[in-house]
Coordinates of C-alpha atoms and ligand atoms in Angstrom, one line a residue:
M1 CA 12.6 16.7 16.9
A2 CA 10.5 19.2 18.3
D3 CA 9.8 22.3 16.0
S4 CA 10.7 25.6 17.4
S5 CA 7.5 26.1 18.3
G6 CA 7.6 23.9 21.4
A7 CA 4.8 21.5 20.2
P8 CA 3.3 19.0 23.2
N9 CA 3.5 15.6 21.2
S10 CA 7.1 15.1 21.3
R11 CA 7.5 12.7 24.3
T12 CA 10.3 10.1 23.3
E13 CA 12.1 8.9 25.9
N14 CA 9.6 5.9 26.0
S15 CA 10.0 5.0 22.1
R16 CA 13.9 6.3 22.2
E17 CA 15.1 3.6 24.8
L18 CA 12.4 0.1 22.6
F19 CA 14.7 1.8 19.6
E20 CA 17.9 0.9 21.3
R21 CA 16.8 -1.9 23.0
A22 CA 15.5 -3.2 19.5
S23 CA 18.6 -2.0 17.7
R24 CA 20.9 -4.1 19.5
I25 CA 18.7 -7.3 18.0
V26 CA 16.7 -6.5 15.4
P27 CA 18.8 -5.2 11.9
G28 CA 18.1 -1.7 12.0
G29 CA 15.3 -1.9 15.5
V30 CA 12.6 -3.1 12.8
N31 CA 10.5 -5.3 11.4
S32 CA 9.8 -3.2 7.9
P33 CA 12.7 -0.9 6.6
V34 CA 9.8 2.2 6.0
R35 CA 9.1 2.0 9.9
A36 CA 12.4 3.4 11.2
F37 CA 12.3 7.0 10.2
R38 CA 15.3 6.6 8.3
S39 CA 14.0 8.9 5.4
V40 CA 12.5 11.8 8.0
G41 CA 14.8 11.5 10.5
G42 CA 14.1 11.4 14.3
T43 CA 12.7 8.2 16.5
P44 CA 10.4 5.8 15.6
R45 CA 7.7 5.4 17.4
F46 CA 6.9 3.1 19.6
M47 CA 2.5 2.5 19.0
V48 CA 1.0 0.6 22.2
S49 CA -2.6 1.2 21.5
G50 CA -4.7 2.5 19.2
A51 CA -8.3 3.1 19.5
G52 CA -10.7 4.7 15.6
C53 CA -8.2 7.1 14.1
R54 CA -6.4 7.4 16.8
M55 CA -3.0 5.8 18.0
T56 CA -0.9 6.6 21.6
D57 CA 2.4 5.1 21.4
A58 CA 4.5 4.3 24.6
D59 CA 5.5 8.5 25.4
G60 CA 1.8 8.4 26.0
N61 CA 1.9 10.7 22.7
T62 CA -1.5 10.6 20.9
Y63 CA -1.7 10.6 16.8
V64 CA -4.7 11.2 14.6
D65 CA -3.4 8.0 12.3
L66 CA -3.3 8.7 8.7
V67 CA -1.5 5.7 7.8
C68 CA -3.6 2.8 8.9
S69 CA -1.6 0.5 9.1
W70 CA -0.1 1.2 6.1
G71 CA -4.0 0.2 4.2
P72 CA -5.9 -2.0 6.4
L73 CA -6.9 -0.4 8.9
I74 CA -10.2 1.2 7.0
V75 CA -12.6 1.6 9.7
G76 CA -10.2 1.8 12.2
H77 CA -7.9 0.7 15.5
A78 CA -9.6 -2.0 17.5
H79 CA -13.4 -1.3 16.1
P80 CA -15.7 -3.6 17.9
H81 CA -17.3 -5.7 15.1
V82 CA -13.8 -6.5 14.3
I83 CA -12.9 -7.3 17.3
D84 CA -15.5 -9.0 18.5
A85 CA -15.3 -11.8 15.5
V86 CA -11.5 -12.5 15.8
G87 CA -11.8 -12.7 19.8
R88 CA -14.8 -15.1 19.0
A89 CA -12.7 -16.9 16.0
A90 CA -9.8 -17.0 19.1
A91 CA -11.7 -18.6 21.5
K92 CA -12.5 -21.2 19.1
G93 CA -8.6 -22.4 18.4
T94 CA -6.2 -20.5 16.4
S95 CA -4.7 -22.7 13.2
F96 CA -5.8 -26.3 12.6
G97 CA -4.1 -26.7 8.8
T98 CA -7.1 -27.8 7.8
P99 CA -9.9 -26.1 6.0
T100 CA -12.2 -23.9 8.3
P101 CA -15.6 -22.3 7.2
G102 CA -14.2 -18.5 7.8
E103 CA -11.6 -19.4 5.1
V104 CA -15.0 -20.2 2.3
A105 CA -16.6 -18.1 3.7
L106 CA -14.1 -15.4 2.9
A107 CA -13.9 -16.8 -0.2
E108 CA -17.5 -15.7 -0.7
E109 CA -16.8 -12.4 0.0
L110 CA -13.6 -12.1 -1.5
T111 CA -14.9 -13.6 -5.1
A112 CA -18.2 -12.0 -5.0
R113 CA -17.0 -8.4 -4.7
T114 CA -14.6 -8.9 -7.2
G115 CA -16.3 -11.1 -9.8
V116 CA -12.8 -13.6 -10.3
D117 CA -14.1 -17.0 -10.7
K118 CA -11.5 -18.5 -7.9
I119 CA -9.0 -17.3 -5.5
R120 CA -6.2 -18.8 -3.2
L121 CA -5.8 -17.0 0.0
V122 CA -2.0 -16.3 1.5
N123 CA -1.0 -14.1 4.2
S124 CA 0.9 -11.6 3.0
G125 CA 0.9 -9.6 -0.6
T126 CA 4.5 -10.5 -1.4
E127 CA 3.0 -14.1 -1.5
A128 CA 0.2 -13.2 -3.5
T129 CA 2.6 -11.3 -6.0
M130 CA 4.9 -14.0 -5.9
S131 CA 2.5 -16.8 -6.2
A132 CA 0.7 -15.1 -9.5
L133 CA 3.7 -14.1 -11.6
R134 CA 4.7 -18.4 -10.9
L135 CA 1.4 -19.1 -11.6
A136 CA 1.7 -17.1 -15.0
R137 CA 4.7 -18.2 -15.8
A138 CA 3.5 -21.5 -16.1
A139 CA 0.3 -20.8 -18.3
T140 CA 2.8 -18.9 -20.5
G141 CA 5.4 -21.9 -20.7
R142 CA 6.9 -18.2 -20.8
T143 CA 10.2 -16.1 -18.0
K144 CA 10.3 -12.7 -19.1
I145 CA 8.3 -10.8 -16.8
V146 CA 7.2 -6.6 -17.1
K147 CA 7.1 -4.2 -14.6
F148 CA 7.1 -0.6 -14.1
A149 CA 9.6 1.3 -11.8
G150 CA 8.2 2.7 -8.8
C151 CA 5.4 0.4 -9.2
Y152 CA 6.1 -2.1 -5.2
H153 CA 5.1 -5.3 -5.7
G154 CA 6.6 -7.3 -2.4
H155 CA 10.0 -7.9 -1.7
V156 CA 9.6 -11.4 -4.8
D157 CA 13.1 -11.5 -6.3
P158 CA 12.0 -10.8 -10.0
L159 CA 10.0 -7.9 -8.7
L160 CA 12.8 -6.1 -6.7
A161 CA 13.8 -4.5 -9.6
S162 CA 13.3 -0.4 -9.4
A163 CA 10.8 -1.0 -6.9
G164 CA 9.4 1.3 -5.3
S165 CA 8.3 2.3 -1.2
G166 CA 10.9 0.9 1.7
V167 CA 14.2 0.5 -1.2
L168 CA 12.7 4.3 -3.3
T169 CA 12.8 5.3 0.6
L170 CA 15.8 4.7 1.8
A171 CA 17.3 5.6 -1.9
L172 CA 18.6 1.9 -1.8
P173 CA 20.1 0.5 -5.7
D174 CA 18.2 -3.1 -5.9
S175 CA 19.3 -5.6 -2.9
P176 CA 22.1 -7.5 -3.1
G177 CA 20.7 -11.1 -2.8
V178 CA 18.4 -10.7 -5.5
V179 CA 18.9 -13.2 -8.4
G180 CA 16.2 -13.5 -11.6
T181 CA 15.6 -9.8 -12.1
D182 CA 17.3 -10.8 -15.1
E183 CA 14.6 -11.5 -16.6
T184 CA 11.8 -8.6 -15.7
I185 CA 11.8 -5.8 -18.5
V186 CA 11.1 -2.3 -15.7
L187 CA 9.7 0.1 -17.5
P188 CA 7.8 3.8 -16.8
Y189 CA 4.7 3.9 -15.1
N190 CA 2.1 5.4 -17.6
D191 CA 4.6 4.5 -20.6
V192 CA 2.5 3.2 -23.5
D193 CA 5.3 3.7 -25.7
A194 CA 7.4 2.1 -23.3
V195 CA 5.3 -1.4 -23.1
K196 CA 4.8 -2.0 -27.7
R197 CA 8.5 -1.3 -27.6
A198 CA 9.3 -4.4 -25.2
F199 CA 6.8 -6.4 -26.5
A200 CA 8.1 -5.4 -30.3
E201 CA 11.7 -6.5 -28.7
N202 CA 10.4 -9.4 -26.8
P203 CA 7.9 -11.4 -28.8
G204 CA 6.6 -14.0 -27.8
Q205 CA 8.6 -13.9 -24.7
I206 CA 7.0 -12.0 -21.8
A207 CA 4.8 -14.2 -19.2
C208 CA 3.5 -11.1 -17.9
V209 CA 2.6 -7.7 -16.8
I210 CA 2.2 -6.9 -13.5
T211 CA 1.8 -3.7 -12.7
E212 CA 0.2 -2.3 -9.3
A213 CA -3.8 -1.4 -9.9
A214 CA -3.0 3.0 -9.4
A215 CA 0.6 2.9 -8.3
G216 CA 0.2 4.5 -4.7
N217 CA 4.4 3.2 -3.8
M218 CA 5.8 6.4 -4.8
G219 CA 3.5 8.0 -3.6
V220 CA -0.2 7.8 -5.2
V221 CA 0.3 7.9 -9.0
A222 CA -3.1 6.8 -11.0
P223 CA -2.6 5.3 -13.9
R224 CA -3.7 7.7 -17.1
D225 CA -6.7 7.5 -18.2
G226 CA -6.7 4.0 -20.5
F227 CA -2.5 3.1 -20.0
N228 CA -4.0 0.2 -17.5
R229 CA -6.8 -1.2 -20.8
E230 CA -4.1 -0.2 -23.4
L231 CA -1.1 -2.4 -22.0
A232 CA -3.6 -5.4 -21.4
A233 CA -4.2 -4.9 -24.6
I234 CA -0.6 -5.0 -26.0
A235 CA -0.1 -8.2 -23.7
H236 CA -3.2 -9.8 -25.2
A237 CA -1.8 -9.9 -28.6
D238 CA 1.3 -10.7 -28.0
G239 CA -0.3 -14.0 -25.6
A240 CA 0.8 -12.9 -22.0
L241 CA -1.2 -11.6 -19.4
V242 CA -1.7 -9.4 -17.1
I243 CA -2.1 -9.1 -13.6
L244 CA -2.9 -6.5 -11.5
D245 CA -1.8 -5.4 -8.3
E246 CA -4.6 -3.9 -5.8
V247 CA -2.7 -5.1 -2.6
M248 CA -3.4 -1.4 -1.8
T249 CA -6.1 -0.8 -3.9
G250 CA -7.9 -3.6 -3.2
F251 CA -11.3 -2.8 -1.3
R252 CA -10.1 0.5 -1.1
V253 CA -11.1 2.8 -3.4
S254 CA -14.1 0.8 -3.8
K255 CA -15.9 -2.2 -3.3
N256 CA -13.9 -4.3 -5.8
G257 CA -11.1 -2.2 -5.3
W258 CA -9.6 -0.2 -8.8
S259 CA -10.7 -2.5 -10.9
G260 CA -14.3 -1.8 -9.9
Y261 CA -13.7 1.9 -9.3
S262 CA -12.2 2.5 -12.9
G263 CA -13.5 -0.8 -14.9
D264 CA -9.9 -2.4 -15.9
T265 CA -9.3 -5.7 -15.5
A266 CA -6.6 -8.4 -15.9
D267 CA -5.8 -12.0 -15.9
L268 CA -4.9 -12.1 -12.4
Y269 CA -5.7 -10.2 -9.8
T270 CA -3.1 -9.9 -6.1
Y271 CA -5.4 -8.3 -3.2
G272 CA -4.0 -7.5 0.6
K273 CA -4.0 -4.8 3.2
V274 CA -8.0 -4.3 3.5
M275 CA -8.9 -7.9 3.1
G276 CA -7.2 -8.8 6.7
G277 CA -8.5 -6.7 8.6
G278 CA -5.7 -5.9 10.1
L279 CA -4.7 -9.8 10.9
P280 CA -2.2 -11.1 8.0
A281 CA -4.4 -12.0 4.7
A282 CA -4.1 -12.2 0.9
A283 CA -4.6 -13.9 -2.1
F284 CA -4.6 -14.4 -5.5
G285 CA -7.6 -15.0 -8.2
G286 CA -8.0 -14.9 -11.7
R287 CA -10.3 -16.9 -14.2
D288 CA -11.2 -20.8 -13.4
E289 CA -9.0 -22.0 -16.2
L290 CA -6.1 -20.3 -15.1
M291 CA -6.7 -20.9 -11.2
S292 CA -7.2 -24.4 -11.1
R293 CA -3.4 -25.3 -12.5
M294 CA -3.2 -24.5 -8.8
A295 CA -2.2 -27.2 -6.8
P296 CA -3.4 -29.4 -5.7
E297 CA -5.8 -29.1 -8.4
G298 CA -3.3 -28.8 -11.1
P299 CA 0.1 -28.8 -11.0
V300 CA 1.6 -25.1 -9.9
Y301 CA 2.7 -25.3 -6.4
Q302 CA 1.7 -22.8 -3.8
A303 CA 1.4 -23.1 -0.1
G304 CA 1.9 -22.4 3.7
T305 CA 1.6 -23.4 7.0
L306 CA -0.6 -20.6 8.5
S307 CA -2.8 -19.4 5.2
G308 CA -7.0 -18.6 6.0
N309 CA -5.9 -18.5 9.5
P310 CA -9.1 -18.3 11.1
L311 CA -8.3 -15.1 12.8
A312 CA -7.5 -13.7 9.8
C313 CA -10.4 -14.5 8.1
A314 CA -12.3 -13.5 11.2
A315 CA -11.3 -9.9 10.6
G316 CA -10.5 -9.4 6.7
L317 CA -15.0 -10.9 6.9
A318 CA -15.7 -8.9 9.9
T319 CA -14.0 -5.4 8.1
L320 CA -15.4 -5.8 5.1
E321 CA -19.2 -6.5 6.3
L322 CA -18.2 -2.7 7.3
C323 CA -17.2 -1.6 3.8
T324 CA -20.4 -0.5 2.1
D325 CA -21.5 2.0 0.0
E326 CA -21.9 4.5 2.4
L327 CA -18.5 4.0 4.1
Y328 CA -17.1 4.8 0.2
A329 CA -18.5 7.4 0.3
K330 CA -17.6 8.8 3.6
L331 CA -13.4 8.2 2.7
D332 CA -13.8 9.8 -0.7
A333 CA -15.5 13.1 1.1
T334 CA -13.4 12.4 3.9
S335 CA -10.4 12.2 0.9
V336 CA -11.1 15.1 -0.3
T337 CA -11.2 17.8 2.5
L338 CA -8.0 16.5 3.5
Q339 CA -6.3 17.1 -0.3
G340 CA -8.5 20.7 0.4
L341 CA -7.2 21.6 3.6
A342 CA -3.4 20.4 2.6
T343 CA -4.0 22.0 -0.6
K344 CA -4.9 25.8 1.2
A345 CA -2.1 25.2 4.1
L346 CA 0.8 24.5 2.1
A347 CA -0.4 27.6 -1.2
E348 CA -0.6 29.6 1.7
A349 CA 3.3 29.4 3.2
G350 CA 4.3 29.2 -0.7
V351 CA 5.5 25.6 -0.8
P352 CA 5.5 24.0 -3.8
H353 CA 3.3 20.7 -3.9
R354 CA 1.7 18.7 -6.3
V355 CA -1.6 16.7 -4.6
S356 CA -2.4 13.0 -6.7
T357 CA -4.8 11.4 -6.3
A358 CA -5.9 8.2 -6.6
G359 CA -9.9 7.3 -5.4
N360 CA -9.4 8.7 -2.1
M361 CA -5.9 7.8 -1.7
F362 CA -3.8 10.3 -2.3
S363 CA -0.2 11.4 -1.4
V364 CA 1.3 15.1 -1.9
F365 CA 4.4 16.1 -4.1
F366 CA 6.5 18.5 -2.9
T367 CA 6.8 19.9 -6.4
D368 CA 5.1 22.2 -9.0
A369 CA 6.2 19.5 -11.4
D370 CA 3.5 16.5 -13.5
V371 CA 4.1 13.5 -11.4
P372 CA 3.3 11.2 -14.2
N373 CA 5.9 8.7 -12.9
L374 CA 8.7 7.8 -11.0
E375 CA 11.2 10.1 -12.2
A376 CA 8.8 13.2 -11.9
A377 CA 8.1 11.9 -8.1
Q378 CA 12.6 11.8 -7.6
T379 CA 12.5 15.4 -8.0
Q380 CA 10.0 16.9 -4.7
D381 CA 11.7 18.0 -2.5
A382 CA 12.7 15.2 0.4
A383 CA 13.9 18.3 2.7
A384 CA 10.6 19.9 2.6
Y385 CA 8.7 16.3 3.3
R386 CA 10.6 16.2 5.9
A387 CA 10.0 19.0 7.9
F388 CA 6.5 18.9 6.7
F389 CA 6.3 15.5 8.7
H390 CA 8.1 16.3 11.8
A391 CA 6.0 19.0 12.1
M392 CA 2.4 17.5 12.1
L393 CA 3.6 14.6 13.9
D394 CA 4.8 16.9 16.8
R395 CA 1.1 18.2 16.4
G396 CA -0.7 14.5 17.1
V397 CA -0.7 13.9 13.2
Y398 CA 1.1 11.0 12.1
L399 CA 1.6 11.0 8.2
P400 CA 3.6 8.3 5.9
P401 CA 7.2 9.0 6.9
S402 CA 8.4 8.9 4.2
A403 CA 7.9 11.2 0.9
Y404 CA 7.3 8.3 -1.3
E405 CA 4.0 6.5 0.5
A406 CA 0.0 6.9 0.2
W407 CA -1.9 8.9 2.6
F408 CA -4.9 6.7 4.4
V409 CA -8.0 7.7 5.5
S410 CA -10.5 5.3 7.7
G411 CA -13.9 5.6 8.1
A412 CA -13.3 6.2 12.2
L413 CA -12.0 9.7 11.4
D414 CA -14.2 12.3 13.2
D415 CA -14.6 15.6 13.3
D416 CA -12.0 16.7 16.3
A417 CA -9.4 14.6 14.2
L418 CA -10.1 16.4 11.2
G419 CA -9.8 19.5 13.3
L420 CA -6.9 18.7 14.9
I421 CA -5.3 17.5 11.0
A422 CA -6.6 21.1 10.0
D423 CA -4.9 23.5 12.8
A424 CA -1.3 21.1 12.4
L425 CA -1.8 22.0 8.9
P426 CA -0.5 25.5 9.0
H427 CA 2.5 25.0 11.0
A428 CA 3.3 22.0 9.3
A429 CA 3.8 24.1 6.0
R430 CA 5.2 27.3 6.9
A431 CA 7.5 24.5 8.8
A432 CA 8.1 23.2 5.1
A433 CA 8.6 26.7 3.8
K434 CA 11.4 27.1 5.9
V435 CA 13.7 24.7 4.2
A436 CA 12.1 24.7 0.8
K437 CA 14.0 25.0 -2.3
Ligands
PLP501 C1 1.1 -3.0 -4.4 C2 1.6 -3.7 -3.1 N1 1.9 -4.9 -3.5 C3 2.2 -5.9 -2.4 C4 2.6 -5.1 -1.6 C5 3.3 -6.3 -0.8 O1 2.8 -7.3 0.7 P1 2.5 -7.1 1.8 O2 3.5 -6.3 2.7 O3 1.5 -7.6 2.7 O4 4.0 -8.7 1.5 C6 2.3 -3.9 -1.1 C7 2.8 -3.4 0.1 O5 2.4 -2.4 0.9 C8 2.2 -3.0 -1.9 O6 1.2 -2.1 -1.8

């Protein structure tokens, strides 16, 4: 979908052919729904390589990447330190099904950064939240759970009620085939009174409240000041636990995630994305008294053939070695620069918008209303985002192919890349203005 100004980065012949082949044998042609471009239209770009802040697709188009594999690539693509660590690990063997030193090193790094007593490594954020939920139910002997509309915690059955991200992007109702959501109480995000009411109506029955530490799956919506602390106080007063889902925010918005950034605390935490450095690794953790209930120390079962995989641990550890105070200062500054550029371009084009931030994560809502929750996020002008997205894509900037996803910066963004984004934004803002309501 090249725009009328004849942008150069719109060759799609090879991606189109790959997509057609894939669509014959893979549902929707993709292995994770939002990749399919359904909400923005056009051909999903099949990437063949990445270096630093740039990636190249099957037609030779290059893009400055503001998705970063949906968060993990905080130091950019193929960082030499990460590639070297993965290569050295691979040369020694890819998996053993036994404990390995790399797992110990990664777990030590994670506990040192977060202050949790114990951590269990898994393969995906979905597994982390699924396991933390099981542990919370086992520890409390209760079954009900509270989650917030628009928060996505992976495709765990009871958490797929009013989930954001792909479910929202594709305008799907909560997925068929899901069981157990009758035990899930869904509340509006950032609404303390709703949390109070839920506990008043279900005394002694709620095992846990799970919340994204800062929401990033309905677009970025930070918790209102004190929200996470107040919900924890309400939950604890009733004997329920709090799970802070840091899969997206963990090690991204600060050395130890949103918790370190804001001071919010919880009983259990889930991590993923950055801690795997672009390979499949995730984790859940908490204080000893809870985590020691996990098998084989305790009775709560959870396991994985590839959990703590040596390559993933090496990538995660190498990435975290690069996650220094200097890197976070750079990410914060880059994020502010990009927010300013986007605001300027959209304001000059007269496009209603709100830049919404949570630390260095941000997204642009195409609405002029405040966005504290999912209901408000859904008032945005999806057609305007679609036009904006394609104009950026055609000029070599890869944004999330959905108006409900966070934009991610990496430490690899250089001045040339920022210049390219700055040049592209006014075109994209004008494209959005043409279709804006
Ligand atoms: C906050 C949050 N929790 C959990 C998940 C699920 O992680 P994964 O896709 O690794 O299963 C995601 C994925 O985007 C997420 O953003």
